[in-house]
Coordinates of C-alpha atoms in Angstrom, one line a residue:
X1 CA 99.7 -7.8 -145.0
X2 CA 100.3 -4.2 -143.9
X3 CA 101.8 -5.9 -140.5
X4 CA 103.9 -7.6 -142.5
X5 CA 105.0 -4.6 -144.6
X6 CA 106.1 -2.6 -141.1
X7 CA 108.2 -6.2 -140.1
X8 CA 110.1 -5.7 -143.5
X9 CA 110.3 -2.1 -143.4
X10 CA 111.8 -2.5 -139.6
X11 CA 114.5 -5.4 -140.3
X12 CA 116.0 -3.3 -143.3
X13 CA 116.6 -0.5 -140.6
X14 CA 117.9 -2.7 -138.9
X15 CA 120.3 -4.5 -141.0
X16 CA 121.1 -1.7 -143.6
X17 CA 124.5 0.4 -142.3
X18 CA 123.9 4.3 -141.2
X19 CA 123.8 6.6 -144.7
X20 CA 127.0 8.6 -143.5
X21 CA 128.8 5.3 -142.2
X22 CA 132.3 6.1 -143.4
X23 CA 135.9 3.5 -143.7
X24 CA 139.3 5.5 -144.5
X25 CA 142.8 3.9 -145.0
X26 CA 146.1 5.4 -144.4
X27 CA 148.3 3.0 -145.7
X28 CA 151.6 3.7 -144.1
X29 CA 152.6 5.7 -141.3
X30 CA 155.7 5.4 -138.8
X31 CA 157.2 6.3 -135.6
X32 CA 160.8 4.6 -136.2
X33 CA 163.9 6.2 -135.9
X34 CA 163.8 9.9 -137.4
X35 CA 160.5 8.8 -139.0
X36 CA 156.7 10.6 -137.9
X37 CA 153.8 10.7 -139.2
X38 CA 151.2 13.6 -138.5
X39 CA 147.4 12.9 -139.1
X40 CA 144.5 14.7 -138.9
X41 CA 141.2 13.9 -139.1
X42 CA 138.0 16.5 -140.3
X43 CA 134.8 16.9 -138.9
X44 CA 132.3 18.3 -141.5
X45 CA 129.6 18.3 -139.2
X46 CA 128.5 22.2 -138.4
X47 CA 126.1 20.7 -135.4
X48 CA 127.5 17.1 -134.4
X49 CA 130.2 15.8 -132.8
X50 CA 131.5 12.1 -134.1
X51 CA 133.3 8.8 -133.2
X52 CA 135.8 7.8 -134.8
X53 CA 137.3 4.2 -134.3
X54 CA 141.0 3.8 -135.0
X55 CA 143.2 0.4 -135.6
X56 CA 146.7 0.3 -135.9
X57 CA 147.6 -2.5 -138.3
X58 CA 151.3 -3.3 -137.5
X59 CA 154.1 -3.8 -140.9
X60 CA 155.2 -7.4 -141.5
X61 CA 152.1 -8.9 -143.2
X62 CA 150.4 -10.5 -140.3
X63 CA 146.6 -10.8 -139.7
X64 CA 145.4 -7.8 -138.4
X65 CA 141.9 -9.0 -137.7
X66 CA 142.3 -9.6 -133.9
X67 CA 143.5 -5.7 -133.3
X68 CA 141.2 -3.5 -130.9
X69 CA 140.2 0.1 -132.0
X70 CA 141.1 3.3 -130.1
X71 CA 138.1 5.0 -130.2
X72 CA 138.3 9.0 -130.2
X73 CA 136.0 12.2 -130.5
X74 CA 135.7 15.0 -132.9
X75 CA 134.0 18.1 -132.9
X76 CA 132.1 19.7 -134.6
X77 CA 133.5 21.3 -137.8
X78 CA 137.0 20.9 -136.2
X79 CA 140.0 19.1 -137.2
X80 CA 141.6 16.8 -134.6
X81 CA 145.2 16.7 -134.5
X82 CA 147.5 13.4 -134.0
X83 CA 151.0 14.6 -134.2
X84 CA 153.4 11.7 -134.1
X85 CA 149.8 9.4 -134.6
X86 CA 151.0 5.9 -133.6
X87 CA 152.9 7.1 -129.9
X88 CA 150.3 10.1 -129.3
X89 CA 146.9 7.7 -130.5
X90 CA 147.9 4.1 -129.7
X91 CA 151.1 4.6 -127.6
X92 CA 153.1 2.6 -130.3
X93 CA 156.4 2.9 -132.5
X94 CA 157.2 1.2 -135.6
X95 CA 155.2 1.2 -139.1
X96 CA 151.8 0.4 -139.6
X97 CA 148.7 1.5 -141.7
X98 CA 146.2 2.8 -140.0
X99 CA 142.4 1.9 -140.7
X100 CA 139.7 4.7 -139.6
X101 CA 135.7 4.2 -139.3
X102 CA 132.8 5.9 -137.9
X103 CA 128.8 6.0 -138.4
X104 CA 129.0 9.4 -139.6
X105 CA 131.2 11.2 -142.2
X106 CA 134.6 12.7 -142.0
X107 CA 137.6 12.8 -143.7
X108 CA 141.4 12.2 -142.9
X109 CA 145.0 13.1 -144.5
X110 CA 148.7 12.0 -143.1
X111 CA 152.3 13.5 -143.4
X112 CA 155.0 11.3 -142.7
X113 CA 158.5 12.5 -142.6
X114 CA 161.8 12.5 -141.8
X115 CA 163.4 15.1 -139.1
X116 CA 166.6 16.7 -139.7
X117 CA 168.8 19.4 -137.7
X118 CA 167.6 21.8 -140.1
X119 CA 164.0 21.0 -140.7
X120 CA 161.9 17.9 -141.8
X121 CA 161.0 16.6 -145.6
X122 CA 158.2 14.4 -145.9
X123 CA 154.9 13.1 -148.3
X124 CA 151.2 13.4 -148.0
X125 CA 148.4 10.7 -147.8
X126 CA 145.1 11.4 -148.6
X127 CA 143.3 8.9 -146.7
X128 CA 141.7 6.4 -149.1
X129 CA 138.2 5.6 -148.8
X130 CA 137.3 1.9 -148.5
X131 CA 134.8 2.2 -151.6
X132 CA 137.9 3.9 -153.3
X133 CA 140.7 1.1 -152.6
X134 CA 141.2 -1.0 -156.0
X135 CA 140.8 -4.5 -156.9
X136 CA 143.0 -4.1 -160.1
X137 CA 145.3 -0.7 -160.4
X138 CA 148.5 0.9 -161.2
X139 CA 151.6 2.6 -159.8
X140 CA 152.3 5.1 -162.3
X141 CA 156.0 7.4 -162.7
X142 CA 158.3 5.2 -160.7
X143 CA 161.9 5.1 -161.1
X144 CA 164.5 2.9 -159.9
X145 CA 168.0 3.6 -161.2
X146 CA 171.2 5.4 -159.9
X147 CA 169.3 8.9 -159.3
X148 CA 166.2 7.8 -157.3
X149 CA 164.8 4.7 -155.8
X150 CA 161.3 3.1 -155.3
X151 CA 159.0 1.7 -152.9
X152 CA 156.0 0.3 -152.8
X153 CA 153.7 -0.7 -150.3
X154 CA 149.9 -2.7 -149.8
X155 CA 147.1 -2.4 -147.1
X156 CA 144.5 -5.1 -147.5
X157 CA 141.3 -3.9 -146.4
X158 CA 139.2 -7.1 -146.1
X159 CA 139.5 -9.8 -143.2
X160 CA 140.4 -12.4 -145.9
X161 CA 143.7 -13.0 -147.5
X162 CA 144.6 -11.2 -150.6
X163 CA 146.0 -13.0 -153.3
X164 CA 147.7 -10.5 -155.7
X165 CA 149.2 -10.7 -159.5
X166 CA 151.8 -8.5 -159.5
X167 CA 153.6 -6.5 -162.9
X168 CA 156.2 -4.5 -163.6
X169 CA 156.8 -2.4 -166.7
X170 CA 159.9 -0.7 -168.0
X171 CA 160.5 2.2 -169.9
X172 CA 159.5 0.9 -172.9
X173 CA 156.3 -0.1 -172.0
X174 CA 157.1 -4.1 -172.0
X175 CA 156.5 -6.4 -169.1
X176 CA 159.9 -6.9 -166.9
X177 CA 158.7 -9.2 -164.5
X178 CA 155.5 -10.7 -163.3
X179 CA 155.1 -11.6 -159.2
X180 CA 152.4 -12.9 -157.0
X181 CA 152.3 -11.5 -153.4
X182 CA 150.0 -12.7 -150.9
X183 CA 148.6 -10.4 -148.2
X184 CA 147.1 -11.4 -144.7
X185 CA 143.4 -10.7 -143.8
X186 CA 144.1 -6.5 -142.7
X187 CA 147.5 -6.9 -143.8
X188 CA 149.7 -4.5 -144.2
X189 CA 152.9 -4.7 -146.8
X190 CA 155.8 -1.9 -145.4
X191 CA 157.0 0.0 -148.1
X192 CA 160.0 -2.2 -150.3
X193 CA 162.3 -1.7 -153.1
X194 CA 160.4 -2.2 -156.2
X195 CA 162.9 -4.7 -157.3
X196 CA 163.3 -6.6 -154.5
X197 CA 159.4 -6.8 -154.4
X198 CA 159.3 -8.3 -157.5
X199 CA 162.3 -11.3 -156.3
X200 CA 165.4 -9.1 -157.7
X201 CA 167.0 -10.6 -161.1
X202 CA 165.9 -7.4 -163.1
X203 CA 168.4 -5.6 -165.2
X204 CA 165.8 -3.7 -167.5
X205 CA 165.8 0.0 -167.9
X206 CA 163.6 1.5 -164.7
X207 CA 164.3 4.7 -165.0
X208 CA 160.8 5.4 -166.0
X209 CA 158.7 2.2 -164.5
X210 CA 155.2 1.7 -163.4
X211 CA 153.8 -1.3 -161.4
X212 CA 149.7 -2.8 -161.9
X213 CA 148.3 -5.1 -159.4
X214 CA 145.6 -7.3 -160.1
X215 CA 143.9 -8.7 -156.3
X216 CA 141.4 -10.8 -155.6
X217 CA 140.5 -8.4 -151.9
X218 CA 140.7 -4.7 -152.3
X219 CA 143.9 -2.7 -151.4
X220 CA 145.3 0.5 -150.8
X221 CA 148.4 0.6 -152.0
X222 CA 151.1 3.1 -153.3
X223 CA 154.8 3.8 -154.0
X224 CA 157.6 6.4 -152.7
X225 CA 159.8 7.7 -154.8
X226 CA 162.7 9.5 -153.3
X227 CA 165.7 11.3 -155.1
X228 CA 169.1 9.8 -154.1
X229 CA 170.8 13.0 -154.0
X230 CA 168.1 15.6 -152.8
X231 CA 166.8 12.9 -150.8
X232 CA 163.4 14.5 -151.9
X233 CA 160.3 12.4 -151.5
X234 CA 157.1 11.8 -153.7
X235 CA 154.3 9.7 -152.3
X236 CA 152.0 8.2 -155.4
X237 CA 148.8 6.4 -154.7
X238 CA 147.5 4.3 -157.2
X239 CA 145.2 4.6 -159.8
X240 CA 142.5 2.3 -161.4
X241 CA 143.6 -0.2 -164.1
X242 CA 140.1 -0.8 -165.9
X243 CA 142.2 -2.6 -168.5
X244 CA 141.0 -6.5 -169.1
X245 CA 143.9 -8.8 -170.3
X246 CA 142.4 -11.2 -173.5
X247 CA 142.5 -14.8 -172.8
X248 CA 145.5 -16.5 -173.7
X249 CA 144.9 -17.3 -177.7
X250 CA 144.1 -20.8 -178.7
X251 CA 145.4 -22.1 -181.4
X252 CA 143.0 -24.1 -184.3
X253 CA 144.7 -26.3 -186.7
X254 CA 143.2 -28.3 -189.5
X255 CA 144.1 -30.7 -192.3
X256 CA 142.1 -29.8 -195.6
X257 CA 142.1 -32.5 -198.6
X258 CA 141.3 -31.4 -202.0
X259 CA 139.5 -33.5 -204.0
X260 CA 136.9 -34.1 -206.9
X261 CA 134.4 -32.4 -206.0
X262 CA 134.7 -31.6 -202.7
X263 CA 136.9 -30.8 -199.1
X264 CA 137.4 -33.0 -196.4
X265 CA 138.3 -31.1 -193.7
X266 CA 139.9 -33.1 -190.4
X267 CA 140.2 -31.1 -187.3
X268 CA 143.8 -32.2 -185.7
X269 CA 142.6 -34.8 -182.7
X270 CA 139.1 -35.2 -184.4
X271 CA 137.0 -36.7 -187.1
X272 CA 136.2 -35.3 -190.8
X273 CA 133.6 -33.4 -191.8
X274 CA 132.9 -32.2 -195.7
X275 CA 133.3 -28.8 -196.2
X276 CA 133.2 -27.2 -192.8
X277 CA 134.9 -26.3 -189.6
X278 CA 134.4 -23.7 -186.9
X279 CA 136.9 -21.2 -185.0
X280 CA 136.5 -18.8 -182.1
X281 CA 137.3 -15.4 -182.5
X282 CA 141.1 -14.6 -181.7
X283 CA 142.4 -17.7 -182.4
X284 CA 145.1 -18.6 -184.7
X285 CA 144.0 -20.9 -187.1
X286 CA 146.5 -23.2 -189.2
X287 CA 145.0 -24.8 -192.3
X288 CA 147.6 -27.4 -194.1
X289 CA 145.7 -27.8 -197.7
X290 CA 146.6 -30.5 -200.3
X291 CA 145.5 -31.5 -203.4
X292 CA 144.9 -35.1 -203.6
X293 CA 144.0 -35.9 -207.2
X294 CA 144.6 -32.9 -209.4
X295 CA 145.4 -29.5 -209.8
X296 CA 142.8 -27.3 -207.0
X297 CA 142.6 -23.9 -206.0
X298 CA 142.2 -22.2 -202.7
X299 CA 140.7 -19.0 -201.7
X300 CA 139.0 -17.7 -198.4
X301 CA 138.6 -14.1 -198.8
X302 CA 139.7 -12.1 -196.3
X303 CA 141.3 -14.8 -194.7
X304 CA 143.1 -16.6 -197.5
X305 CA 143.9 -15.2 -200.6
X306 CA 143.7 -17.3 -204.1
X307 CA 146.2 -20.4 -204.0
X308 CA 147.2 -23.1 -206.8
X309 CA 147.8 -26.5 -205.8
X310 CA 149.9 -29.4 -207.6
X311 CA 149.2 -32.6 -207.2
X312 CA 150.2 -33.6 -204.3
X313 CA 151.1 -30.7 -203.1
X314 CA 150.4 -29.0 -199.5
X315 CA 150.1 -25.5 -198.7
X316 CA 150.7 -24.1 -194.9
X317 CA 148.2 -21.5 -194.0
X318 CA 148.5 -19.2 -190.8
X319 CA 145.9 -16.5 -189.7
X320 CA 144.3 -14.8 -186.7
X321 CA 140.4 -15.3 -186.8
X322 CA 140.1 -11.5 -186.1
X323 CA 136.3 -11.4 -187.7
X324 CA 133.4 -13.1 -186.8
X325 CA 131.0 -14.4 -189.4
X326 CA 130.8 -17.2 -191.8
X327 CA 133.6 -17.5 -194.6
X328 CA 133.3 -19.3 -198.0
X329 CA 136.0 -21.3 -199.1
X330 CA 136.1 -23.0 -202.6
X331 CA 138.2 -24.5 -205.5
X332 CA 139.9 -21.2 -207.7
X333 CA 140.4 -24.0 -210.2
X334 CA 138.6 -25.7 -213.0
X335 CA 138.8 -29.1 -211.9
X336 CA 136.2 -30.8 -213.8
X337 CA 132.5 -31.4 -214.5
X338 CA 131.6 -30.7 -210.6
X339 CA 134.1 -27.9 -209.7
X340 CA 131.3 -25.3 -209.3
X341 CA 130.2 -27.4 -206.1
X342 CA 133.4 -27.4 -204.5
X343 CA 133.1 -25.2 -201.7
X344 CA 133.0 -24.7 -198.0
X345 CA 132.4 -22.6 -195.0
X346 CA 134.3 -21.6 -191.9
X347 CA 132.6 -20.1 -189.0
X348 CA 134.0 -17.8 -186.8
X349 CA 132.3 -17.2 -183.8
X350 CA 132.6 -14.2 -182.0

């Protein structure tokens, strides 16, 4: 037994990744016309160096999986510097997110900008941590209108494809489009016009937008927001969505036949039952009443308040099942000798 003990205690060594194993994204960065990018990356260390491994994931959604790290070193409590990161680390131009991992800890951050005669104007990246990139998450203060424009971009961080529900929302809250976008396994989505990401076709008031993503692989994704006349940039990385959209309601619809002494109630599609039916909660229930003989009465409390029926007559009845429990019906109307039996129940479950 204790030989077996050590064999277990030995394999979960073995299999279980190093405590300060560490993954970091930087979702966009660029060497393409007056375009840079800067990174650096932060030892914490105060007494060991570290390795990190580096992979350039090119724009253009391809599959990045087959791309080979460029491994470099880092010393202790120092901050290596990459200025211009994809010519001075991987001898590359163009755009590309950048994925960063070592066995021990560190941390990195990116500005990429824009050189003028008179200076430069860029954003900042935070490099985001693979336990931080989102399944489901939001793009918040976006604007797309004559004063400023929009972009967004994705890095999938799994090697499987990313299947992604995308959704924008105007100013007023409401849902302006809806868009699926499917990413490649390490993927990485350069940054595009929020409106042409979504297929164009959008003449709803963007001037204060925000976009949620809902993905089936985790992402690191953002947007860029640049002033048309300042030509002032602001880079936003997204934020969790814990939000959970309710099912789609169903809706319930039943025939109910008054009649001495009793209800017949027929589920529309199914068979009759005497005095009962069941409901979910959330759906929309119908109920189409009649009185078949003589005059009946109707009254579900909280559902369905007090009715009179003629004979003959039906009465439309439309509700959401918004409480759970079970719910007397019965006959508001003296009917005859077994009226105080006429009654039934409707069960909502929750």
């Amino acid at each position: 037994m204790r030989t077996i003990g050590i064999a277990f205690l030995v394999l979960v060594v073995m299999i279980s990744p190093a405590a300060g194993a560490k993954e970091v994204y930087i979702p966009i960065s660029g060497s393409v016309g007056v375009f840079r990018t800067d990174v650096r990356v932060f030892n914490p260390s105060y007494t060991d160096a570290i390795t990190v491994q580096a992979y350039m994931h090119p724009t253009g959604n391809v599959d990045n999986t087959g791309v080979a790290p460029v491994s470099f070193d880092v010393p202790a409590r120092q901050m290596k510097i990459f200025d211009d990161v994809l010519l001075s680390l991987f001898n590359a131009t163009g755009l590309a997110g950048i994925r960063l991992t070592s066995e021990s800890d560190f941390a990195a951050t990116a500005r990429i900008y824009a050189q003028a005669s008179n200076g430069t104007l860029g954003q900042f990246e935070v490099g985001v941590e693979a336990t931080d990139a989102l399944l489901k998450g939001a793009i918040l203060q976006l604007k797309s209108n004559a004063a400023f424009r929009t972009n967004a971009g994705f890095q999938n961080t799994s090697d499987e494809i990313a299947t992604v529900a995308l959704t924008l929302y105007g100013k007023d809250n409401q849902v302006v489009k809806e868009s699926t976008l499917t990413i490649q396994p390490r993927g990485v989505v350069a940054p595009t016009e929020v409106v042409g990401l979504m297929g164009g076709g959008i003449t709803a008031d963007l001037s204060d937008c925000w976009l949620s993503f809902d993905s089936n692989r985790a992402l690191a994704a953002y947007g860029s927001v640049v002033d048309n006349g300042t030509t002032d940039p602001t880079f936003i990385p997204a934020v969790s969505d814990s939000g959970v959209k309710p099912p789609a309601q169903t809706t319930k619809e039943f025939d109910i036949r008054a009649q001495q002494f009793h209800y017949t109630v027929t589920p529309v599609g199914g068979s009759p039952t005497t005095g009962a039916f069941t409901v979910n909660k959330g759906d929309k229930v119908v109920l189409r009443i009649m009185a078949a003989d003589t005059t009946h009465g109707f009254s579900m409390f909280p559902y369905v308040s007090s009715r009179t029926l003629n004979p003959g007559q039906t009465v439309t009845v439309t509700f959401d099942a918004i409480e759970s429990g079970n719910f007397t019906f019965f006959c508001t109307i003296v009917c005859g000798s077994g009226h105080g039996g006429m009654s039934g129940t409707m069960t909502v479950n929750p």
